[in-house]
Amino acid sequence: ASALLKDPSQALSVFDFEVAARAVLPPAHLGYLVSGVDDEMTLKANREGFQQYKLRARRLVDVSKTDLTTESMGIHLDHPILVCPVGGQMAFHADGELGTARGAAVTKTQMILSTHTTKPIEDVIKAAGRPIWFQLYTSSKWDVTERLVKHAEDAGASVVAFTVDQQGGRNTETGTRLRSKDTRNCATCHEGGQPQTFRQYKPMYNGIDTNGLGLVNSALTWDAVDRLRKATKMKVVLKGIVTREDAALAREHGADGVIVSNHGGRAEESGRGTIECLPEVLEGAASMPVMIDGGFRRGTDIYKALALGARAAGVGRPYVWGLSAFGQAGVEKVLSMLQAELAMTMRQLGTPTIRSITKSAIIHA
């Protein structure tokens, strides 16, 4: 077990921040962060899936200079690591999404902001110093969805990441068990409280009547993708695609890209890790850019996704561990460690640029 960090610089891997976060978070907030669904097979599969792939190292290549720059959907990325959307970040640190945005700015990391941000999107974009991508939860009322999208676009977001893996409801058993151990009164800042308190902590809903508003829409179909395309000038990415068929449909319905995701093992209990789903999604996507998240904790994990054909890989829980324990400094350290590990892996394997990472670098064990 890792010794408790006194300072982010002491961390040797991102896992050290998990220990630090567990030490500071109250039970309900920790439960929200760590929970998968049901028996958490999918949560575990996201991590274990990487073991199915091995890497092939080439020697005697000049790797004195590594270049991590890349692009996705015509958008320049300083490196292929994304900050995935996590809602309610003030539950983890008083700075919330602003701490994350500042950490992303220092490490030149592209940030995706949750609909359920606890800090205003305008403030987050200012802190990030670049256009963020906006993760969209559609609600039971399409006009509310359009207002959210317009708000994000007007604020300066460049991409909308439409989350499509949360239509079925979910049984976050670990989260529920830990919440029952929390003695604090949580009603004041959650849906159980008054509508004005919900709006107070979820600024994207300011000015929107949330009475009777369902925050999950089980009736969504591919028609929603068509409507979203017409409603915005932002690039449209579908987040939560895990099959060949849906990747092909995303392409047919004019998506600019997809993110292979199972919501960090907290959507369906399929037992499939996202890295296992990536090859078939790439087949269905053809030339459309594919990104991925779910269980990424090491530079080698990110490298494996790139070698299979992903344009970028996102992290969620690791940077929230850093945020929980140390605020912005923790986020910075997590993101810079992953970049450093990726660069080291690229040198070790004889691929000094992102473009030089190909399928020849990876084999299925």
mmCIF file of C-alpha atoms in Angstrom:
data_model
loop_
_atom_site.group_PDB
_atom_site.id
_atom_site.type_symbol
_atom_site.label_atom_id
_atom_site.label_comp_id
_atom_site.label_asym_id
_atom_site.label_seq_id
_atom_site.Cartn_x
_atom_site.Cartn_y
_atom_site.Cartn_z
ATOM 1 C CA ALA A 1 0.000 0.000 0.000
ATOM 2 C CA SER A 2 1.166 3.495 -0.794
ATOM 3 C CA ALA A 3 2.201 5.779 2.032
ATOM 4 C CA LEU A 4 -0.055 8.818 2.307
ATOM 5 C CA LEU A 5 1.176 11.710 0.181
ATOM 6 C CA LYS A 6 2.018 14.971 1.938
ATOM 7 C CA ASP A 7 2.679 16.697 -1.377
ATOM 8 C CA PRO A 8 1.779 15.841 -5.024
ATOM 9 C CA SER A 9 5.477 15.710 -5.954
ATOM 10 C CA GLN A 10 5.879 12.585 -3.777
ATOM 11 C CA ALA A 11 3.591 10.515 -6.036
ATOM 12 C CA LEU A 12 5.227 7.728 -8.026
ATOM 13 C CA SER A 13 2.055 6.747 -9.932
ATOM 14 C CA VAL A 14 -1.503 8.002 -10.231
ATOM 15 C CA PHE A 15 -2.559 5.222 -7.840
ATOM 16 C CA ASP A 16 -0.870 7.115 -4.990
ATOM 17 C CA PHE A 17 -3.528 9.802 -5.434
ATOM 18 C CA GLU A 18 -6.312 7.228 -5.035
ATOM 19 C CA VAL A 19 -5.021 6.448 -1.531
ATOM 20 C CA ALA A 20 -4.815 10.169 -0.758
ATOM 21 C CA ALA A 21 -8.356 10.804 -2.029
ATOM 22 C CA ARG A 22 -9.812 7.956 0.024
ATOM 23 C CA ALA A 23 -8.255 9.518 3.122
ATOM 24 C CA VAL A 24 -9.979 12.894 2.676
ATOM 25 C CA LEU A 25 -13.365 12.232 1.067
ATOM 26 C CA PRO A 26 -16.554 11.696 3.111
ATOM 27 C CA PRO A 27 -18.291 8.327 2.505
ATOM 28 C CA ALA A 28 -21.042 9.541 0.134
ATOM 29 C CA HIS A 29 -18.645 11.505 -2.080
ATOM 30 C CA LEU A 30 -16.177 8.630 -2.143
ATOM 31 C CA GLY A 31 -19.032 6.271 -3.015
ATOM 32 C CA TYR A 32 -20.060 8.448 -5.966
ATOM 33 C CA LEU A 33 -16.485 8.409 -7.234
ATOM 34 C CA VAL A 34 -15.586 4.736 -6.850
ATOM 35 C CA SER A 35 -18.854 2.957 -7.620
ATOM 36 C CA GLY A 36 -19.477 0.777 -10.636
ATOM 37 C CA VAL A 37 -22.784 -1.019 -11.169
ATOM 38 C CA ASP A 38 -24.103 -4.366 -9.905
ATOM 39 C CA ASP A 39 -21.130 -6.712 -9.288
ATOM 40 C CA GLU A 40 -18.724 -4.180 -10.873
ATOM 41 C CA MET A 41 -17.559 -6.673 -13.507
ATOM 42 C CA THR A 42 -17.440 -3.938 -16.141
ATOM 43 C CA LEU A 43 -15.568 -1.580 -13.826
ATOM 44 C CA LYS A 44 -12.929 -4.299 -13.304
ATOM 45 C CA ALA A 45 -12.915 -5.251 -17.006
ATOM 46 C CA ASN A 46 -11.931 -1.693 -17.938
ATOM 47 C CA ARG A 47 -8.666 -2.188 -16.038
ATOM 48 C CA GLU A 48 -8.106 -5.876 -16.773
ATOM 49 C CA GLY A 49 -8.733 -5.461 -20.505
ATOM 50 C CA PHE A 50 -5.312 -3.876 -20.980
ATOM 51 C CA GLN A 51 -3.667 -7.147 -19.940
ATOM 52 C CA GLN A 52 -5.057 -8.789 -23.089
ATOM 53 C CA TYR A 53 -2.691 -6.681 -25.180
ATOM 54 C CA LYS A 54 1.118 -6.750 -25.286
ATOM 55 C CA LEU A 55 3.494 -4.290 -26.897
ATOM 56 C CA ARG A 56 6.297 -4.865 -29.420
ATOM 57 C CA ALA A 57 9.421 -2.786 -28.890
ATOM 58 C CA ARG A 58 11.567 -1.699 -31.839
ATOM 59 C CA ARG A 59 15.242 -0.891 -31.185
ATOM 60 C CA LEU A 60 17.862 1.508 -32.543
ATOM 61 C CA VAL A 61 15.421 4.267 -33.444
ATOM 62 C CA ASP A 62 16.358 7.886 -32.692
ATOM 63 C CA VAL A 63 13.990 8.698 -29.810
ATOM 64 C CA SER A 64 15.939 11.682 -28.487
ATOM 65 C CA LYS A 65 12.953 13.913 -29.271
ATOM 66 C CA THR A 66 9.373 12.832 -28.569
ATOM 67 C CA ASP A 67 6.403 14.634 -30.105
ATOM 68 C CA LEU A 68 3.051 14.010 -28.432
ATOM 69 C CA THR A 69 1.053 16.436 -30.595
ATOM 70 C CA THR A 70 -1.883 15.009 -32.535
ATOM 71 C CA GLU A 71 -5.361 15.934 -33.740
ATOM 72 C CA SER A 72 -8.907 14.667 -33.650
ATOM 73 C CA MET A 73 -11.757 15.923 -35.851
ATOM 74 C CA GLY A 74 -9.376 18.556 -37.200
ATOM 75 C CA ILE A 75 -8.797 19.911 -33.673
ATOM 76 C CA HIS A 76 -5.172 20.223 -32.537
ATOM 77 C CA LEU A 77 -4.275 18.383 -29.327
ATOM 78 C CA ASP A 78 -0.982 19.015 -27.540
ATOM 79 C CA HIS A 79 -1.094 15.365 -26.475
ATOM 80 C CA PRO A 80 -3.650 12.547 -26.820
ATOM 81 C CA ILE A 81 -4.924 12.625 -23.206
ATOM 82 C CA LEU A 82 -8.363 14.062 -22.443
ATOM 83 C CA VAL A 83 -9.910 15.194 -19.149
ATOM 84 C CA CYS A 84 -13.206 13.293 -19.107
ATOM 85 C CA PRO A 85 -16.395 14.847 -17.729
ATOM 86 C CA VAL A 86 -17.134 14.247 -14.053
ATOM 87 C CA GLY A 87 -20.159 15.976 -12.551
ATOM 88 C CA GLY A 88 -20.350 17.788 -9.234
ATOM 89 C CA GLN A 89 -16.640 18.414 -8.721
ATOM 90 C CA MET A 90 -17.200 20.726 -5.746
ATOM 91 C CA ALA A 91 -18.025 17.494 -3.914
ATOM 92 C CA PHE A 92 -14.313 16.696 -4.175
ATOM 93 C CA HIS A 93 -12.679 20.092 -3.657
ATOM 94 C CA ALA A 94 -13.920 23.642 -3.068
ATOM 95 C CA ASP A 95 -12.331 24.767 -6.357
ATOM 96 C CA GLY A 96 -14.339 22.134 -8.224
ATOM 97 C CA GLU A 97 -14.130 22.294 -12.011
ATOM 98 C CA LEU A 98 -11.996 25.470 -11.844
ATOM 99 C CA GLY A 99 -9.205 23.513 -10.136
ATOM 100 C CA THR A 100 -9.471 20.873 -12.858
ATOM 101 C CA ALA A 101 -9.537 23.480 -15.642
ATOM 102 C CA ARG A 102 -6.440 25.234 -14.286
ATOM 103 C CA GLY A 103 -4.619 21.913 -13.975
ATOM 104 C CA ALA A 104 -5.633 21.095 -17.557
ATOM 105 C CA ALA A 105 -4.392 24.521 -18.715
ATOM 106 C CA VAL A 106 -0.936 24.074 -17.174
ATOM 107 C CA THR A 107 -0.572 20.602 -18.727
ATOM 108 C CA LYS A 108 -2.150 21.657 -22.064
ATOM 109 C CA THR A 109 -4.850 19.008 -21.716
ATOM 110 C CA GLN A 110 -8.173 19.148 -23.560
ATOM 111 C CA MET A 111 -11.008 19.258 -21.002
ATOM 112 C CA ILE A 112 -14.528 17.899 -21.417
ATOM 113 C CA LEU A 113 -16.966 19.567 -18.996
ATOM 114 C CA SER A 114 -20.027 17.812 -17.561
ATOM 115 C CA THR A 115 -23.560 19.187 -17.959
ATOM 116 C CA HIS A 116 -23.664 18.748 -14.186
ATOM 117 C CA THR A 117 -20.727 21.077 -13.566
ATOM 118 C CA THR A 118 -20.863 22.908 -10.242
ATOM 119 C CA LYS A 119 -18.997 25.934 -11.658
ATOM 120 C CA PRO A 120 -20.325 28.128 -14.515
ATOM 121 C CA ILE A 121 -19.108 27.065 -17.945
ATOM 122 C CA GLU A 122 -17.892 30.610 -18.711
ATOM 123 C CA ASP A 123 -15.608 30.529 -15.650
ATOM 124 C CA VAL A 124 -14.339 27.051 -16.550
ATOM 125 C CA ILE A 125 -13.446 28.102 -20.111
ATOM 126 C CA LYS A 126 -11.614 31.159 -18.756
ATOM 127 C CA ALA A 127 -9.677 28.935 -16.312
ATOM 128 C CA ALA A 128 -8.905 26.376 -19.042
ATOM 129 C CA GLY A 129 -7.547 29.076 -21.347
ATOM 130 C CA ARG A 130 -8.939 27.319 -24.425
ATOM 131 C CA PRO A 131 -12.326 26.132 -25.718
ATOM 132 C CA ILE A 132 -13.551 23.190 -23.669
ATOM 133 C CA TRP A 133 -15.674 20.342 -24.998
ATOM 134 C CA PHE A 134 -19.152 20.128 -23.467
ATOM 135 C CA GLN A 135 -20.577 16.789 -22.373
ATOM 136 C CA LEU A 136 -24.347 16.761 -22.908
ATOM 137 C CA TYR A 137 -26.963 14.933 -20.892
ATOM 138 C CA THR A 138 -30.284 15.320 -22.648
ATOM 139 C CA SER A 139 -33.323 15.667 -20.400
ATOM 140 C CA SER A 140 -36.940 14.620 -20.823
ATOM 141 C CA LYS A 141 -37.657 17.940 -22.601
ATOM 142 C CA TRP A 142 -35.897 18.585 -25.911
ATOM 143 C CA ASP A 143 -36.240 22.367 -25.619
ATOM 144 C CA VAL A 144 -34.180 22.176 -22.403
ATOM 145 C CA THR A 145 -31.546 20.151 -24.284
ATOM 146 C CA GLU A 146 -31.388 22.813 -26.995
ATOM 147 C CA ARG A 147 -30.996 25.553 -24.377
ATOM 148 C CA LEU A 148 -28.097 23.683 -22.740
ATOM 149 C CA VAL A 149 -26.392 23.237 -26.117
ATOM 150 C CA LYS A 150 -26.886 26.881 -27.107
ATOM 151 C CA HIS A 151 -25.538 28.005 -23.718
ATOM 152 C CA ALA A 152 -22.399 25.871 -24.188
ATOM 153 C CA GLU A 153 -21.886 27.068 -27.763
ATOM 154 C CA ASP A 154 -22.371 30.732 -26.831
ATOM 155 C CA ALA A 155 -19.896 30.313 -23.964
ATOM 156 C CA GLY A 156 -17.243 29.117 -26.415
ATOM 157 C CA ALA A 157 -17.327 25.303 -26.312
ATOM 158 C CA SER A 158 -16.103 23.780 -29.582
ATOM 159 C CA VAL A 159 -17.400 20.194 -29.299
ATOM 160 C CA VAL A 160 -20.534 18.666 -27.793
ATOM 161 C CA ALA A 161 -20.020 15.122 -26.471
ATOM 162 C CA PHE A 162 -23.519 13.630 -26.454
ATOM 163 C CA THR A 163 -23.649 10.939 -23.757
ATOM 164 C CA VAL A 164 -25.740 7.996 -24.979
ATOM 165 C CA ASP A 165 -24.960 5.304 -22.382
ATOM 166 C CA GLN A 166 -27.286 6.407 -19.580
ATOM 167 C CA GLN A 167 -30.775 5.586 -20.843
ATOM 168 C CA GLY A 168 -31.380 2.453 -18.828
ATOM 169 C CA GLY A 169 -30.886 3.559 -15.238
ATOM 170 C CA ARG A 170 -28.202 1.974 -13.068
ATOM 171 C CA ASN A 171 -27.664 0.179 -9.804
ATOM 172 C CA THR A 172 -24.605 1.810 -8.184
ATOM 173 C CA GLU A 173 -24.527 -0.581 -5.254
ATOM 174 C CA THR A 174 -21.170 0.450 -3.789
ATOM 175 C CA GLY A 175 -22.200 4.098 -3.909
ATOM 176 C CA THR A 176 -25.489 3.384 -2.142
ATOM 177 C CA ARG A 177 -23.769 1.356 0.590
ATOM 178 C CA LEU A 178 -21.212 4.093 1.259
ATOM 179 C CA ARG A 179 -23.872 6.812 1.194
ATOM 180 C CA SER A 180 -25.764 5.031 3.975
ATOM 181 C CA LYS A 181 -22.651 5.412 6.163
ATOM 182 C CA ASP A 182 -22.577 9.204 5.681
ATOM 183 C CA THR A 183 -24.045 11.062 8.655
ATOM 184 C CA ARG A 184 -24.213 14.508 6.983
ATOM 185 C CA ASN A 185 -27.411 16.105 5.682
ATOM 186 C CA CYS A 186 -26.998 15.937 1.897
ATOM 187 C CA ALA A 187 -30.431 17.275 0.908
ATOM 188 C CA THR A 188 -29.335 20.894 0.530
ATOM 189 C CA CYS A 189 -27.261 20.397 -2.612
ATOM 190 C CA HIS A 190 -28.793 17.357 -4.310
ATOM 191 C CA GLU A 191 -31.947 16.569 -6.253
ATOM 192 C CA GLY A 192 -33.615 15.651 -2.948
ATOM 193 C CA GLY A 193 -33.387 19.296 -1.894
ATOM 194 C CA GLN A 194 -35.457 22.209 -3.156
ATOM 195 C CA PRO A 195 -35.297 23.016 -6.909
ATOM 196 C CA GLN A 196 -33.449 26.266 -6.237
ATOM 197 C CA THR A 197 -30.676 24.401 -4.410
ATOM 198 C CA PHE A 198 -30.316 22.003 -7.342
ATOM 199 C CA ARG A 199 -29.954 25.000 -9.694
ATOM 200 C CA GLN A 200 -27.568 26.706 -7.283
ATOM 201 C CA TYR A 201 -25.113 23.807 -7.565
ATOM 202 C CA LYS A 202 -25.801 22.987 -11.246
ATOM 203 C CA PRO A 203 -25.415 26.342 -13.020
ATOM 204 C CA MET A 204 -26.141 24.956 -16.512
ATOM 205 C CA TYR A 205 -29.781 24.781 -15.348
ATOM 206 C CA ASN A 206 -29.967 28.438 -14.256
ATOM 207 C CA GLY A 207 -33.157 29.965 -15.638
ATOM 208 C CA ILE A 208 -34.551 26.531 -16.528
ATOM 209 C CA ASP A 209 -37.586 25.165 -14.683
ATOM 210 C CA THR A 210 -36.306 21.848 -13.279
ATOM 211 C CA ASN A 211 -39.616 20.920 -11.629
ATOM 212 C CA GLY A 212 -40.695 17.595 -13.132
ATOM 213 C CA LEU A 213 -37.662 17.572 -15.431
ATOM 214 C CA GLY A 214 -36.256 14.076 -15.929
ATOM 215 C CA LEU A 215 -32.477 14.203 -16.157
ATOM 216 C CA VAL A 216 -32.385 10.871 -18.023
ATOM 217 C CA ASN A 217 -34.296 10.337 -21.270
ATOM 218 C CA SER A 218 -35.056 6.666 -21.915
ATOM 219 C CA ALA A 219 -36.871 7.490 -25.169
ATOM 220 C CA LEU A 220 -33.781 8.712 -27.070
ATOM 221 C CA THR A 221 -33.258 7.343 -30.578
ATOM 222 C CA TRP A 222 -30.922 8.180 -33.481
ATOM 223 C CA ASP A 223 -33.374 10.960 -34.326
ATOM 224 C CA ALA A 224 -31.858 12.876 -31.378
ATOM 225 C CA VAL A 225 -28.476 12.859 -33.144
ATOM 226 C CA ASP A 226 -30.060 14.365 -36.249
ATOM 227 C CA ARG A 227 -31.790 17.040 -34.155
ATOM 228 C CA LEU A 228 -28.591 17.822 -32.279
ATOM 229 C CA ARG A 229 -26.679 18.213 -35.575
ATOM 230 C CA LYS A 230 -29.243 20.802 -36.697
ATOM 231 C CA ALA A 231 -29.211 22.589 -33.305
ATOM 232 C CA THR A 232 -25.502 23.438 -33.130
ATOM 233 C CA LYS A 233 -22.419 24.480 -35.094
ATOM 234 C CA MET A 234 -20.208 22.618 -32.596
ATOM 235 C CA LYS A 235 -18.630 19.320 -33.616
ATOM 236 C CA VAL A 236 -20.855 16.443 -32.443
ATOM 237 C CA VAL A 237 -19.270 13.437 -30.728
ATOM 238 C CA LEU A 238 -21.252 10.456 -29.416
ATOM 239 C CA LYS A 239 -19.930 9.315 -26.044
ATOM 240 C CA GLY A 240 -20.768 5.772 -24.981
ATOM 241 C CA ILE A 241 -20.460 3.799 -28.237
ATOM 242 C CA VAL A 242 -19.237 0.227 -27.688
ATOM 243 C CA THR A 243 -20.268 -1.716 -30.821
ATOM 244 C CA ARG A 244 -19.450 -1.855 -34.522
ATOM 245 C CA GLU A 245 -23.106 -1.352 -35.476
ATOM 246 C CA ASP A 246 -23.548 1.834 -33.444
ATOM 247 C CA ALA A 247 -20.260 3.263 -34.706
ATOM 248 C CA ALA A 248 -21.507 2.789 -38.290
ATOM 249 C CA LEU A 249 -24.842 4.418 -37.398
ATOM 250 C CA ALA A 250 -23.031 7.334 -35.748
ATOM 251 C CA ARG A 251 -21.173 7.863 -39.018
ATOM 252 C CA GLU A 252 -24.397 7.631 -41.051
ATOM 253 C CA HIS A 253 -26.075 10.200 -38.799
ATOM 254 C CA GLY A 254 -23.282 12.709 -39.321
ATOM 255 C CA ALA A 255 -21.343 12.474 -36.056
ATOM 256 C CA ASP A 256 -17.872 14.018 -36.199
ATOM 257 C CA GLY A 257 -16.454 11.358 -33.878
ATOM 258 C CA VAL A 258 -17.241 8.838 -31.149
ATOM 259 C CA ILE A 259 -15.882 8.091 -27.699
ATOM 260 C CA VAL A 260 -15.777 4.411 -26.776
ATOM 261 C CA SER A 261 -17.074 4.485 -23.203
ATOM 262 C CA ASN A 262 -19.158 2.590 -20.673
ATOM 263 C CA HIS A 263 -19.277 5.554 -18.301
ATOM 264 C CA GLY A 264 -16.324 4.232 -16.313
ATOM 265 C CA GLY A 265 -18.066 0.927 -15.632
ATOM 266 C CA ARG A 266 -21.189 2.707 -14.376
ATOM 267 C CA ALA A 267 -23.573 2.252 -17.314
ATOM 268 C CA GLU A 268 -24.435 -1.289 -18.449
ATOM 269 C CA GLU A 269 -23.007 -4.353 -16.684
ATOM 270 C CA SER A 270 -21.741 -5.972 -19.886
ATOM 271 C CA GLY A 271 -18.495 -7.253 -18.414
ATOM 272 C CA ARG A 272 -16.630 -5.805 -21.425
ATOM 273 C CA GLY A 273 -13.782 -3.354 -20.967
ATOM 274 C CA THR A 274 -13.638 -0.423 -23.390
ATOM 275 C CA ILE A 275 -10.238 -1.481 -24.761
ATOM 276 C CA GLU A 276 -11.906 -4.787 -25.784
ATOM 277 C CA CYS A 277 -14.652 -2.830 -27.564
ATOM 278 C CA LEU A 278 -12.258 -0.475 -29.367
ATOM 279 C CA PRO A 279 -11.311 -2.706 -32.359
ATOM 280 C CA GLU A 280 -14.899 -3.335 -33.440
ATOM 281 C CA VAL A 281 -15.857 0.328 -32.956
ATOM 282 C CA LEU A 282 -12.920 1.334 -35.164
ATOM 283 C CA GLU A 283 -14.220 -1.065 -37.844
ATOM 284 C CA GLY A 284 -17.670 0.493 -37.795
ATOM 285 C CA ALA A 285 -16.318 4.039 -37.634
ATOM 286 C CA ALA A 286 -14.169 3.637 -40.772
ATOM 287 C CA SER A 287 -12.401 7.010 -41.175
ATOM 288 C CA MET A 288 -14.398 8.799 -38.444
ATOM 289 C CA PRO A 289 -12.191 9.677 -35.419
ATOM 290 C CA VAL A 290 -12.544 7.362 -32.418
ATOM 291 C CA MET A 291 -11.547 8.295 -28.879
ATOM 292 C CA ILE A 292 -11.836 6.179 -25.742
ATOM 293 C CA ASP A 293 -12.051 6.283 -21.948
ATOM 294 C CA GLY A 294 -12.427 3.732 -19.170
ATOM 295 C CA GLY A 295 -9.749 2.435 -16.813
ATOM 296 C CA PHE A 296 -6.770 4.394 -18.190
ATOM 297 C CA ARG A 297 -4.162 4.657 -15.432
ATOM 298 C CA ARG A 298 -0.764 4.266 -17.142
ATOM 299 C CA GLY A 299 1.116 5.602 -20.141
ATOM 300 C CA THR A 300 1.172 2.052 -21.513
ATOM 301 C CA ASP A 301 -2.659 1.928 -21.348
ATOM 302 C CA ILE A 302 -2.882 5.087 -23.450
ATOM 303 C CA TYR A 303 -0.243 3.762 -25.852
ATOM 304 C CA LYS A 304 -2.228 0.537 -26.386
ATOM 305 C CA ALA A 305 -5.346 2.507 -27.333
ATOM 306 C CA LEU A 306 -3.334 4.642 -29.779
ATOM 307 C CA ALA A 307 -1.696 1.563 -31.305
ATOM 308 C CA LEU A 308 -5.116 0.004 -31.914
ATOM 309 C CA GLY A 309 -6.227 3.177 -33.702
ATOM 310 C CA ALA A 310 -7.774 5.573 -31.155
ATOM 311 C CA ARG A 311 -6.997 9.287 -31.598
ATOM 312 C CA ALA A 312 -7.029 10.078 -27.865
ATOM 313 C CA ALA A 313 -7.722 8.499 -24.472
ATOM 314 C CA GLY A 314 -9.561 10.131 -21.590
ATOM 315 C CA VAL A 315 -9.142 9.845 -17.838
ATOM 316 C CA GLY A 316 -11.770 10.521 -15.195
ATOM 317 C CA ARG A 317 -11.216 9.117 -11.725
ATOM 318 C CA PRO A 318 -7.402 9.668 -11.622
ATOM 319 C CA TYR A 319 -7.556 13.453 -11.952
ATOM 320 C CA VAL A 320 -10.439 13.555 -9.453
ATOM 321 C CA TRP A 321 -8.225 11.662 -6.984
ATOM 322 C CA GLY A 322 -5.658 14.429 -7.498
ATOM 323 C CA LEU A 323 -8.290 17.160 -7.192
ATOM 324 C CA SER A 324 -9.710 15.635 -4.003
ATOM 325 C CA ALA A 325 -6.358 15.462 -2.257
ATOM 326 C CA PHE A 326 -4.562 18.584 -3.507
ATOM 327 C CA GLY A 327 -6.831 20.682 -5.749
ATOM 328 C CA GLN A 328 -5.265 22.078 -8.908
ATOM 329 C CA ALA A 329 -1.777 20.834 -7.959
ATOM 330 C CA GLY A 330 -3.080 17.265 -7.749
ATOM 331 C CA VAL A 331 -4.785 17.487 -11.148
ATOM 332 C CA GLU A 332 -1.598 18.902 -12.680
ATOM 333 C CA LYS A 333 0.552 16.113 -11.272
ATOM 334 C CA VAL A 334 -1.787 13.332 -12.433
ATOM 335 C CA LEU A 335 -1.971 14.705 -15.976
ATOM 336 C CA SER A 336 1.767 15.452 -16.215
ATOM 337 C CA MET A 337 2.631 11.957 -14.905
ATOM 338 C CA LEU A 338 0.483 10.315 -17.577
ATOM 339 C CA GLN A 339 2.095 12.463 -20.278
ATOM 340 C CA ALA A 340 5.568 11.578 -18.983
ATOM 341 C CA GLU A 341 4.722 7.864 -18.874
ATOM 342 C CA LEU A 342 3.326 7.983 -22.421
ATOM 343 C CA ALA A 343 6.450 9.766 -23.703
ATOM 344 C CA MET A 344 8.673 7.210 -21.955
ATOM 345 C CA THR A 345 6.681 4.318 -23.465
ATOM 346 C CA MET A 346 7.016 5.898 -26.914
ATOM 347 C CA ARG A 347 10.811 6.067 -26.480
ATOM 348 C CA GLN A 348 11.032 2.514 -25.137
ATOM 349 C CA LEU A 349 9.083 1.150 -28.091
ATOM 350 C CA GLY A 350 10.919 3.127 -30.788
ATOM 351 C CA THR A 351 7.993 5.375 -31.772
ATOM 352 C CA PRO A 352 8.990 8.992 -31.082
ATOM 353 C CA THR A 353 5.853 10.558 -32.596
ATOM 354 C CA ILE A 354 2.144 9.784 -32.224
ATOM 355 C CA ARG A 355 1.956 9.201 -35.982
ATOM 356 C CA SER A 356 4.648 6.505 -35.738
ATOM 357 C CA ILE A 357 2.489 4.454 -33.324
ATOM 358 C CA THR A 358 0.791 1.826 -35.489
ATOM 359 C CA LYS A 359 -0.888 -1.576 -35.143
ATOM 360 C CA SER A 360 2.510 -3.217 -35.642
ATOM 361 C CA ALA A 361 3.341 -2.086 -32.056
ATOM 362 C CA ILE A 362 0.615 -4.212 -30.440
ATOM 363 C CA ILE A 363 -0.456 -7.854 -30.300
ATOM 364 C CA HIS A 364 -3.481 -9.494 -28.721
ATOM 365 C CA ALA A 365 -2.174 -11.857 -26.054
#
